[in-house]
mmCIF file of C-alpha atoms in Angstrom:
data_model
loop_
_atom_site.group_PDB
_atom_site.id
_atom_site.type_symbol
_atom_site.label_atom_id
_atom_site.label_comp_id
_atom_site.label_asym_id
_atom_site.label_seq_id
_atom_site.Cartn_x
_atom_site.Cartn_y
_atom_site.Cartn_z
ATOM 1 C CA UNK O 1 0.000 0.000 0.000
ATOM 2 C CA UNK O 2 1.393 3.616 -0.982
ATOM 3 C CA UNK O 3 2.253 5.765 1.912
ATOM 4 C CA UNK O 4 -0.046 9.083 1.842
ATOM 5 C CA UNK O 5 1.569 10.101 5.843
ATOM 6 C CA UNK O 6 2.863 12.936 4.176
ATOM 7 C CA UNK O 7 -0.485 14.496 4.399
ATOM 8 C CA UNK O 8 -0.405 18.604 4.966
ATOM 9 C CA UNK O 9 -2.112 19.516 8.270
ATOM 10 C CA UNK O 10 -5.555 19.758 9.088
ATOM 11 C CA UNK O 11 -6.398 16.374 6.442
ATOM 12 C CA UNK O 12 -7.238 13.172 7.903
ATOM 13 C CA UNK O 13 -7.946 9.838 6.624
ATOM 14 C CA UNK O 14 -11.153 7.966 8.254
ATOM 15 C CA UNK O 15 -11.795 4.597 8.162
ATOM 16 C CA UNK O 16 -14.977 4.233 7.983
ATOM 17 C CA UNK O 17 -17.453 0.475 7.926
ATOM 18 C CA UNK O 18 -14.504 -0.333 4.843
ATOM 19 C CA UNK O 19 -14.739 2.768 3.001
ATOM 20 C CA UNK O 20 -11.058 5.012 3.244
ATOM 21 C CA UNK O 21 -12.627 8.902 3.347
ATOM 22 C CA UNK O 22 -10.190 11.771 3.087
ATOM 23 C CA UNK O 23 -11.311 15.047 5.202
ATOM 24 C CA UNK O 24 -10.017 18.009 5.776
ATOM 25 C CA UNK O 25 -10.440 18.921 9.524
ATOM 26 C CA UNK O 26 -11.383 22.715 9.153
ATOM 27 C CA UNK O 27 -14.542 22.110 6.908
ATOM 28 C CA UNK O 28 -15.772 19.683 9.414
ATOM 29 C CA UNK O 29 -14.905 21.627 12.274
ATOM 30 C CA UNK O 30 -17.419 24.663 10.338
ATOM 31 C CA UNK O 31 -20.136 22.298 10.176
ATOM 32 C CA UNK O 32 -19.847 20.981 6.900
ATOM 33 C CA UNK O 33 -20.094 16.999 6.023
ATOM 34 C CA UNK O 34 -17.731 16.185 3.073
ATOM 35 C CA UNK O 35 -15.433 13.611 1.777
ATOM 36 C CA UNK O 36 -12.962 12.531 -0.845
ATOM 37 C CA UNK O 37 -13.183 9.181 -1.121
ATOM 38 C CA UNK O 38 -10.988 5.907 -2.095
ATOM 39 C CA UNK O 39 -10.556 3.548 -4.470
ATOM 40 C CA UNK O 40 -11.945 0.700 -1.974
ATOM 41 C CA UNK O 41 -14.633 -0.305 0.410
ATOM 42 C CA UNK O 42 -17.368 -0.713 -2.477
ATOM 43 C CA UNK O 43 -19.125 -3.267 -5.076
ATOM 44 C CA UNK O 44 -17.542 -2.550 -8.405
ATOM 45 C CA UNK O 45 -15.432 -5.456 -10.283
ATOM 46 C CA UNK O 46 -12.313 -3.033 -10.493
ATOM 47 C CA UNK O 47 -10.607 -5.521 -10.192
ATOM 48 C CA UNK O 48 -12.799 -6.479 -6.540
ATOM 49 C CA UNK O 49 -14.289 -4.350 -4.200
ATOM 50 C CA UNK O 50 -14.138 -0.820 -6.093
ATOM 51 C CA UNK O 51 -15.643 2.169 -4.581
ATOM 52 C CA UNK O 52 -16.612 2.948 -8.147
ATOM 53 C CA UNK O 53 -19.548 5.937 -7.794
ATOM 54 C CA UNK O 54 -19.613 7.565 -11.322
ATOM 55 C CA UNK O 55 -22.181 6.208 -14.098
ATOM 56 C CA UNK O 56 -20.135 4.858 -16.757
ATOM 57 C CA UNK O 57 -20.457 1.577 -19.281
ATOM 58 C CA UNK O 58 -18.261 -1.053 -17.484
ATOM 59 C CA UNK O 59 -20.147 -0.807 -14.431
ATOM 60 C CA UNK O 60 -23.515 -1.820 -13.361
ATOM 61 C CA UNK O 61 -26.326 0.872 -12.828
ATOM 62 C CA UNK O 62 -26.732 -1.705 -9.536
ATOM 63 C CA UNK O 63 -22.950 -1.696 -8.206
ATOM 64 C CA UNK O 64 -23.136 2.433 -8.381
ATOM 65 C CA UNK O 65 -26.197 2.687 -6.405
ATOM 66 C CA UNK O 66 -25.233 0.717 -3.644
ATOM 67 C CA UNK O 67 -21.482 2.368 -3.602
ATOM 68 C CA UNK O 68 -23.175 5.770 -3.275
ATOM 69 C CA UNK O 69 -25.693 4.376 -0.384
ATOM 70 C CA UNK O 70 -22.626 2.987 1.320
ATOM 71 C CA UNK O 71 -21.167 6.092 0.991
ATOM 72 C CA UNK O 72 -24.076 7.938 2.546
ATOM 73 C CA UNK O 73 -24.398 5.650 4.943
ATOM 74 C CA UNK O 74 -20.664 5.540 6.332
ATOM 75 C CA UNK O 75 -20.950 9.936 6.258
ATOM 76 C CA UNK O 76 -24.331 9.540 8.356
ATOM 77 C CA UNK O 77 -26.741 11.012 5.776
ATOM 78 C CA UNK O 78 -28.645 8.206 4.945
ATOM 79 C CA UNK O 79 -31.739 10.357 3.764
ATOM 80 C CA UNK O 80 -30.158 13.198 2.172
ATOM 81 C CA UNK O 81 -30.648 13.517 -1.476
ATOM 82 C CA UNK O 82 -27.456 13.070 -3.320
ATOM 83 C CA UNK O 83 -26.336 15.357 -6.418
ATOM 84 C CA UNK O 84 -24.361 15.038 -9.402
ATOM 85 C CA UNK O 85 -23.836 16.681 -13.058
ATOM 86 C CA UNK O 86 -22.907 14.446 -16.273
ATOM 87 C CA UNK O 87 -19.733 16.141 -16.952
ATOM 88 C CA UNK O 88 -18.826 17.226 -19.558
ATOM 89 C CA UNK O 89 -14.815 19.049 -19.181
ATOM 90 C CA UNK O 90 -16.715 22.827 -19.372
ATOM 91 C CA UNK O 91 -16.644 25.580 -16.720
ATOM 92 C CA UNK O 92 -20.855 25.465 -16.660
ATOM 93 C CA UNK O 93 -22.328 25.704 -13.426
ATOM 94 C CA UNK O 94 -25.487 24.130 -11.248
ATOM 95 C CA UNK O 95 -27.488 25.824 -8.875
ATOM 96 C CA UNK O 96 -29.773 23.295 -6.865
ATOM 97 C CA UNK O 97 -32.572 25.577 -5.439
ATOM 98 C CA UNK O 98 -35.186 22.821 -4.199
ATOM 99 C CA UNK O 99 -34.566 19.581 -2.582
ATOM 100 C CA UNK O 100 -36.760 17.719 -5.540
ATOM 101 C CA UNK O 101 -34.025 15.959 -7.987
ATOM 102 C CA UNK O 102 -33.766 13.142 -10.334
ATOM 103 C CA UNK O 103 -30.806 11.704 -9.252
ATOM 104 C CA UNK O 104 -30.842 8.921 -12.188
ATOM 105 C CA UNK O 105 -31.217 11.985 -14.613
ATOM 106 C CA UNK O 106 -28.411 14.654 -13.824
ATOM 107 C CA UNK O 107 -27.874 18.029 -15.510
ATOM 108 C CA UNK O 108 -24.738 18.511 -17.872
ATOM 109 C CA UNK O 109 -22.111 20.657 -15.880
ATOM 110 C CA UNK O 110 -19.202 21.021 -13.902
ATOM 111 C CA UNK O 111 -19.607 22.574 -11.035
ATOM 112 C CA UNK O 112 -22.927 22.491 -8.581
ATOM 113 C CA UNK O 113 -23.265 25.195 -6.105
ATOM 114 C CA UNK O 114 -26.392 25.105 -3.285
ATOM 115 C CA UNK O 115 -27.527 27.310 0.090
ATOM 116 C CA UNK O 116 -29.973 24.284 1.008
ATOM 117 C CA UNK O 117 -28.999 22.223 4.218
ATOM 118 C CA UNK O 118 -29.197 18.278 4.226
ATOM 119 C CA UNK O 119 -28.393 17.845 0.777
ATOM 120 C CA UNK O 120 -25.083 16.311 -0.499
ATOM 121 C CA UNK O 121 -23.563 17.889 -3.739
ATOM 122 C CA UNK O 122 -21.234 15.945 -5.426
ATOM 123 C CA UNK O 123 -18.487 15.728 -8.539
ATOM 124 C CA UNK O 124 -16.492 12.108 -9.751
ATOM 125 C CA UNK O 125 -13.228 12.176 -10.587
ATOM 126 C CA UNK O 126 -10.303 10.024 -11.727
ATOM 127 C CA UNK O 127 -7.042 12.539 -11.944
ATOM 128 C CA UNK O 128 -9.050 15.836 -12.483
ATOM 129 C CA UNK O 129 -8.715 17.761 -9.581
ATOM 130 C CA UNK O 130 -12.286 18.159 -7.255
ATOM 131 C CA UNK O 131 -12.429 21.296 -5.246
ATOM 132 C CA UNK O 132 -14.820 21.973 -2.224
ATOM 133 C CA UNK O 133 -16.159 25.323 -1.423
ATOM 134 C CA UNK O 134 -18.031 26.351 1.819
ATOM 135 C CA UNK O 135 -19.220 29.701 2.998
ATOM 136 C CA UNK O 136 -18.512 29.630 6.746
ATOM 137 C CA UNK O 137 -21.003 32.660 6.859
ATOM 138 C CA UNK O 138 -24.425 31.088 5.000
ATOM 139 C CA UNK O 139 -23.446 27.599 4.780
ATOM 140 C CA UNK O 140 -23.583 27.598 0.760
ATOM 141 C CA UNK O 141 -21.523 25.166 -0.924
ATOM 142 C CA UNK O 142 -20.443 24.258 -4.327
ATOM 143 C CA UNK O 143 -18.516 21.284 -5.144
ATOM 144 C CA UNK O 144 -16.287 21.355 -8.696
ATOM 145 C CA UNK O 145 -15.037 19.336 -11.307
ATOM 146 C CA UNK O 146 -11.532 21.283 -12.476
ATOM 147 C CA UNK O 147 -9.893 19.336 -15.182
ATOM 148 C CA UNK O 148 -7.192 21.096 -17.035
ATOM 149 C CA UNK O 149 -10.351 22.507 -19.367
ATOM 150 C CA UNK O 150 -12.163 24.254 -16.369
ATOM 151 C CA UNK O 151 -9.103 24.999 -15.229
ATOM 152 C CA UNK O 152 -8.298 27.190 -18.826
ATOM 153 C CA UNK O 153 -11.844 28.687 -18.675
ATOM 154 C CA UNK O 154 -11.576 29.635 -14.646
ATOM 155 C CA UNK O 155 -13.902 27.617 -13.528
ATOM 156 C CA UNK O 156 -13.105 28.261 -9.658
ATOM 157 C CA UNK O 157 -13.272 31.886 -9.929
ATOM 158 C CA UNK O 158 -16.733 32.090 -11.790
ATOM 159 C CA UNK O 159 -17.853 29.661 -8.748
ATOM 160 C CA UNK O 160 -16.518 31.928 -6.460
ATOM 161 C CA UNK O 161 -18.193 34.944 -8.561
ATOM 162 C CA UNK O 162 -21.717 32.925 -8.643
ATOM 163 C CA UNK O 163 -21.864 32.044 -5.115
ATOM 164 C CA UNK O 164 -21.022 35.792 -4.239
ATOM 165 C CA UNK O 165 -23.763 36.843 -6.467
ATOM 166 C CA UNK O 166 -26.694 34.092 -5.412
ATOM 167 C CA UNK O 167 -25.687 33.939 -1.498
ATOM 168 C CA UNK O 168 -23.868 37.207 -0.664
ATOM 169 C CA UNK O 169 -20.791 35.555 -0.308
ATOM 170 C CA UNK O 170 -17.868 37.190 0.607
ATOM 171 C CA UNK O 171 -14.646 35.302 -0.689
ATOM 172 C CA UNK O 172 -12.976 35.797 2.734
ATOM 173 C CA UNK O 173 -15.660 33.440 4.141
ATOM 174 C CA UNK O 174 -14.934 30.782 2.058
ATOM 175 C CA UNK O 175 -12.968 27.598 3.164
ATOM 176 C CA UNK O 176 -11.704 25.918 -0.223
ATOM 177 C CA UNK O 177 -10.021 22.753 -0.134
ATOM 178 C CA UNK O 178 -8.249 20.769 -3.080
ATOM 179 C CA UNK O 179 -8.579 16.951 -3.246
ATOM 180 C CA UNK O 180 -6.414 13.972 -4.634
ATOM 181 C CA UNK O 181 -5.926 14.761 -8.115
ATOM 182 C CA UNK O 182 -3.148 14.319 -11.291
ATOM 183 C CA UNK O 183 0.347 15.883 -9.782
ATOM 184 C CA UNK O 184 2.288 17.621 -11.730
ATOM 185 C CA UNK O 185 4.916 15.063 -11.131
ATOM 186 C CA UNK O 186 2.660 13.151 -13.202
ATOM 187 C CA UNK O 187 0.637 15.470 -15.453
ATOM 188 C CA UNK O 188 2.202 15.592 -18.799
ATOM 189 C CA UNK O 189 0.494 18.289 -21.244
ATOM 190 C CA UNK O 190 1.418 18.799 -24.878
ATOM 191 C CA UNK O 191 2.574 22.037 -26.841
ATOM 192 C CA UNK O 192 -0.695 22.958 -27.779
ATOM 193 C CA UNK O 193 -2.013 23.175 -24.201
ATOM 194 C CA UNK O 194 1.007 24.844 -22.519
ATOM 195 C CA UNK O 195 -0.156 27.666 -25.540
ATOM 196 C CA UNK O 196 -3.871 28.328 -24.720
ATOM 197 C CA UNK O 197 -2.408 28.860 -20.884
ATOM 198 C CA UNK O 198 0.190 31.105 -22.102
ATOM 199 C CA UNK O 199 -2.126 32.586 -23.757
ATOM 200 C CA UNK O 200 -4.540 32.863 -20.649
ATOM 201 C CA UNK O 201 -2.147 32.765 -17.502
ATOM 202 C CA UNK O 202 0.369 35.529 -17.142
ATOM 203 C CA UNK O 203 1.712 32.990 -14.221
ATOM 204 C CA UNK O 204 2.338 29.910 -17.349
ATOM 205 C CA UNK O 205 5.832 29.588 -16.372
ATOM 206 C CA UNK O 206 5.032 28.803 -12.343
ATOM 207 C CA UNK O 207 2.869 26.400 -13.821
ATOM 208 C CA UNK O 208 4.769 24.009 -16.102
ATOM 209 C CA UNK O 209 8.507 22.593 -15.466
ATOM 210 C CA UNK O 210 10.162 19.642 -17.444
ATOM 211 C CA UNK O 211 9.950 21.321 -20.529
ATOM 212 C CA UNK O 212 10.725 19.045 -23.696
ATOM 213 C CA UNK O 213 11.995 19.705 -27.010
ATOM 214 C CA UNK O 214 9.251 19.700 -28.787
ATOM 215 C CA UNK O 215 7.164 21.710 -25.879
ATOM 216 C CA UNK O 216 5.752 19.116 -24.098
ATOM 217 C CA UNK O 217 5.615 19.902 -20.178
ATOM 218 C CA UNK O 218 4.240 18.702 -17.045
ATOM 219 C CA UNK O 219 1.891 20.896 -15.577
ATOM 220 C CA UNK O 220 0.665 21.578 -12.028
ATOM 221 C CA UNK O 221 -3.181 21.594 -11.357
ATOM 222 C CA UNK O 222 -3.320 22.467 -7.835
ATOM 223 C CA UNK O 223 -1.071 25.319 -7.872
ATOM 224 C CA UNK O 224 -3.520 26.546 -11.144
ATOM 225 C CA UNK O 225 -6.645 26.577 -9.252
ATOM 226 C CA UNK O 226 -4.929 28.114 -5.950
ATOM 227 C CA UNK O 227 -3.801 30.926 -7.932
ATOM 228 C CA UNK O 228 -7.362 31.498 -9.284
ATOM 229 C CA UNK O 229 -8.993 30.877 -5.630
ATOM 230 C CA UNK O 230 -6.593 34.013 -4.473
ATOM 231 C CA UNK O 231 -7.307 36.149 -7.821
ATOM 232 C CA UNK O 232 -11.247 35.928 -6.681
ATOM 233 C CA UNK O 233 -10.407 37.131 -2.814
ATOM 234 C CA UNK O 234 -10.172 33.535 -1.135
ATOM 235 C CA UNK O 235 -7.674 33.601 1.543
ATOM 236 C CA UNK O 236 -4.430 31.661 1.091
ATOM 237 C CA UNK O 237 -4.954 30.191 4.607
ATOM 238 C CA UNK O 238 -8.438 28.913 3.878
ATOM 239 C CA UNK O 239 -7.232 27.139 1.277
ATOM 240 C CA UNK O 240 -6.012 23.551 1.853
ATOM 241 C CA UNK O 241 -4.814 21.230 -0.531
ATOM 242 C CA UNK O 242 -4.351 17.673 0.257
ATOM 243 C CA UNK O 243 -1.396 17.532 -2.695
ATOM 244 C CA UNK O 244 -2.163 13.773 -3.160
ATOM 245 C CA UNK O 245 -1.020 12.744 -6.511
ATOM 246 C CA UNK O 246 -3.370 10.005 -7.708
ATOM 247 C CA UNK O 247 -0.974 8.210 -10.144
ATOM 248 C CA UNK O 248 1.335 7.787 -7.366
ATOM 249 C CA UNK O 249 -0.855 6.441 -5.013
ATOM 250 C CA UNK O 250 -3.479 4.190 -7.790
ATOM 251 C CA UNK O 251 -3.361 1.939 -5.216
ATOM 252 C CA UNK O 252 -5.747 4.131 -3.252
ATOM 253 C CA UNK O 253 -7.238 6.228 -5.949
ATOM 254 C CA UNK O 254 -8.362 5.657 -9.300
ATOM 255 C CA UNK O 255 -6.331 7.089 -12.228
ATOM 256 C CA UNK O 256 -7.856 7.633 -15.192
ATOM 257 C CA UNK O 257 -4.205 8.117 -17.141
ATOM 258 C CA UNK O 258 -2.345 5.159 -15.479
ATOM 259 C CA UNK O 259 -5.057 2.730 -15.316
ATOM 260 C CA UNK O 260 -6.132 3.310 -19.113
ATOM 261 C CA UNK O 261 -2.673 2.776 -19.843
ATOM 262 C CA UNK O 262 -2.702 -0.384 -18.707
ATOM 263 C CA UNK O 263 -6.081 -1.404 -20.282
ATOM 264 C CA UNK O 264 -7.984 -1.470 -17.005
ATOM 265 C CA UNK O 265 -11.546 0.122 -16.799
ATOM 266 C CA UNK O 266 -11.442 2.870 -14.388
ATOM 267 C CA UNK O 267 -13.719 3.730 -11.610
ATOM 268 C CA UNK O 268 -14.371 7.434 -10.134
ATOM 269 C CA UNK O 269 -13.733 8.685 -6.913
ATOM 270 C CA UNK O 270 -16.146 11.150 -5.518
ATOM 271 C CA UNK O 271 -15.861 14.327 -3.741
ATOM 272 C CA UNK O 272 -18.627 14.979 -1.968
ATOM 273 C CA UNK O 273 -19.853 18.577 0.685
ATOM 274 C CA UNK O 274 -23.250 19.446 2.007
ATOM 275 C CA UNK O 275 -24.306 21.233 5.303
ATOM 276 C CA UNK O 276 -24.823 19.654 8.674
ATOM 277 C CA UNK O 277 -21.972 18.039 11.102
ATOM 278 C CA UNK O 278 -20.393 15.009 10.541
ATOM 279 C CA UNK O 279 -21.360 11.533 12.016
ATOM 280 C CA UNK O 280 -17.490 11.041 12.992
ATOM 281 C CA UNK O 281 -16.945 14.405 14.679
ATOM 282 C CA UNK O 282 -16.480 12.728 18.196
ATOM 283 C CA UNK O 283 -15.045 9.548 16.853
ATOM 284 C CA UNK O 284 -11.918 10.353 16.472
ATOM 285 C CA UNK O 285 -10.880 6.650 17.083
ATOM 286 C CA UNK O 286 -11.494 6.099 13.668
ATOM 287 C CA UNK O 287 -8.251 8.101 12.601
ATOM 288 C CA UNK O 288 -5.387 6.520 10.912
ATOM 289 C CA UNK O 289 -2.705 7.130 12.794
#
């Protein structure tokens, strides 16, 4: 099994009826129930026991449902309804404003935002990187899906912008944390991309490093979206990002690059926020040390 002790403060890992749920102590701590979750614990042939809890062709309408109720089940929230988007690599946004969803039916997007409490909001992932927002202030969340396409159309900032808009959020209330996602250790990009964010990002060359010859370069996600978060008025210390490279550890995570390169089909990993207090909050026992 990888090693992932080199966690940044204030994330934890919680082991939790077989399910391995990353948290970041800070959101929970400001009332909000979230999670970034594991590779295992679930139903899903990938190859046994996959947490798998994105809709896609290799897995079973069936295996999915039951992953997601184990999930709700191990986070205490049983009965809340349970949001997602059909994504589709864009910076569009979701605002949920009633409890009433179809959750067998969702909306295209990338990003779902919500004030309402007891209901979970939700993006999949398999190297992409998923980023939690939370208003400390009116409890609105949003929950998005920043591949290196969001990432080139700002998705994180327009979030920011909507929620400020919608909920009177100020961008100094928001806690923002960064889940396991691609490193740039990993994240290879070819000439064509390291262009558009030339073209876009006056900060391009904090971004990539191992340039090649013929302009390939590895890029860095995290650090792409953190610069956004502080260019919309979040504070650098209410950001946290877990830095967890999910190549490196696709032993815990799924990997959409490394897995496909070896011919495997490849689950998603779900990061997950709504409103209301965590079922572990006073169990701490469940911490790995």
């Amino acid at each position: 099994m990888s090693d992932i002790s080199h966690f940044k403060t204030h994330f934890k890992i919680r082991n939790i009826a077989g399910l391995e749920l990353l948290v970041c102590e800070p959101l929970e701590l400001a009332g909000f129930v979230h999670a970034f979750t594991g590779r295992r614990g679930g139903v899903s042939p990938l190859p046994a026991d996959g947490l798998n809890l994105g809709n896609f062709s290799q897995d079973s309408r069936e295996n999915i449902q039951e992953n997601r109720r184990r999930l709700k089940s191990a986070l205490g929230i049983k009965s809340w309804p349970l949001a997602t988007l059909r994504q589709i690599h864009s910076a569009d946004i979701v605002e949920l404003p009633t409890r009433e969803l179809n959750e067998s039916e969702p909306q295209e997007g990338d990003a779902l935002l919500t004030d309402l409490q007891e209901i979970a909001i939700g993006v999949q992932t398999a190297d992409c990187l998923p980023v939690l927002l939370a208003d400390r202030r009116s409890g609105a969340v949003a929950a998005v899906h920043a591949g290196w396409r969001g990432t080139l159309a700002g998705i994180v900032s327009s979030v920011v912008g909507r929620m400020e808009r919608r909920f009177n959020t100020r961008p100094d209330d928001i806690i923002a944390v960064l889940g396991p996602a691609i490193g740039s250790c990993c994240f290879e990009i070819g000439a064509e991309v390291v262009t558009l964010f030339q073209n876009s990002f006056v900060e391009t060359d904090q971004l990539v490093s191992r340039r090649q010859a013929n302009g390939k370069a590895n890029f860095n996600l995290n650090l792409a979206n953190r610069i956004q978060l502080r260019q919309a008025g979040v504070a650098d210390n209410s950001v946290f990002d877990s830095d967890i490279c999910t190549v490196c550890h696709n032993d815990r995570f799924f990997s959409y690059r490394f897995e496909l390169g070896a011919e495997k089909p490849v689950g998603r990993q779900m990061a997950l926020i709504g409103l209301g207090l965590p079922s572990w909050i006073e169990r701490s026992s469940h911490d790995e040390k």
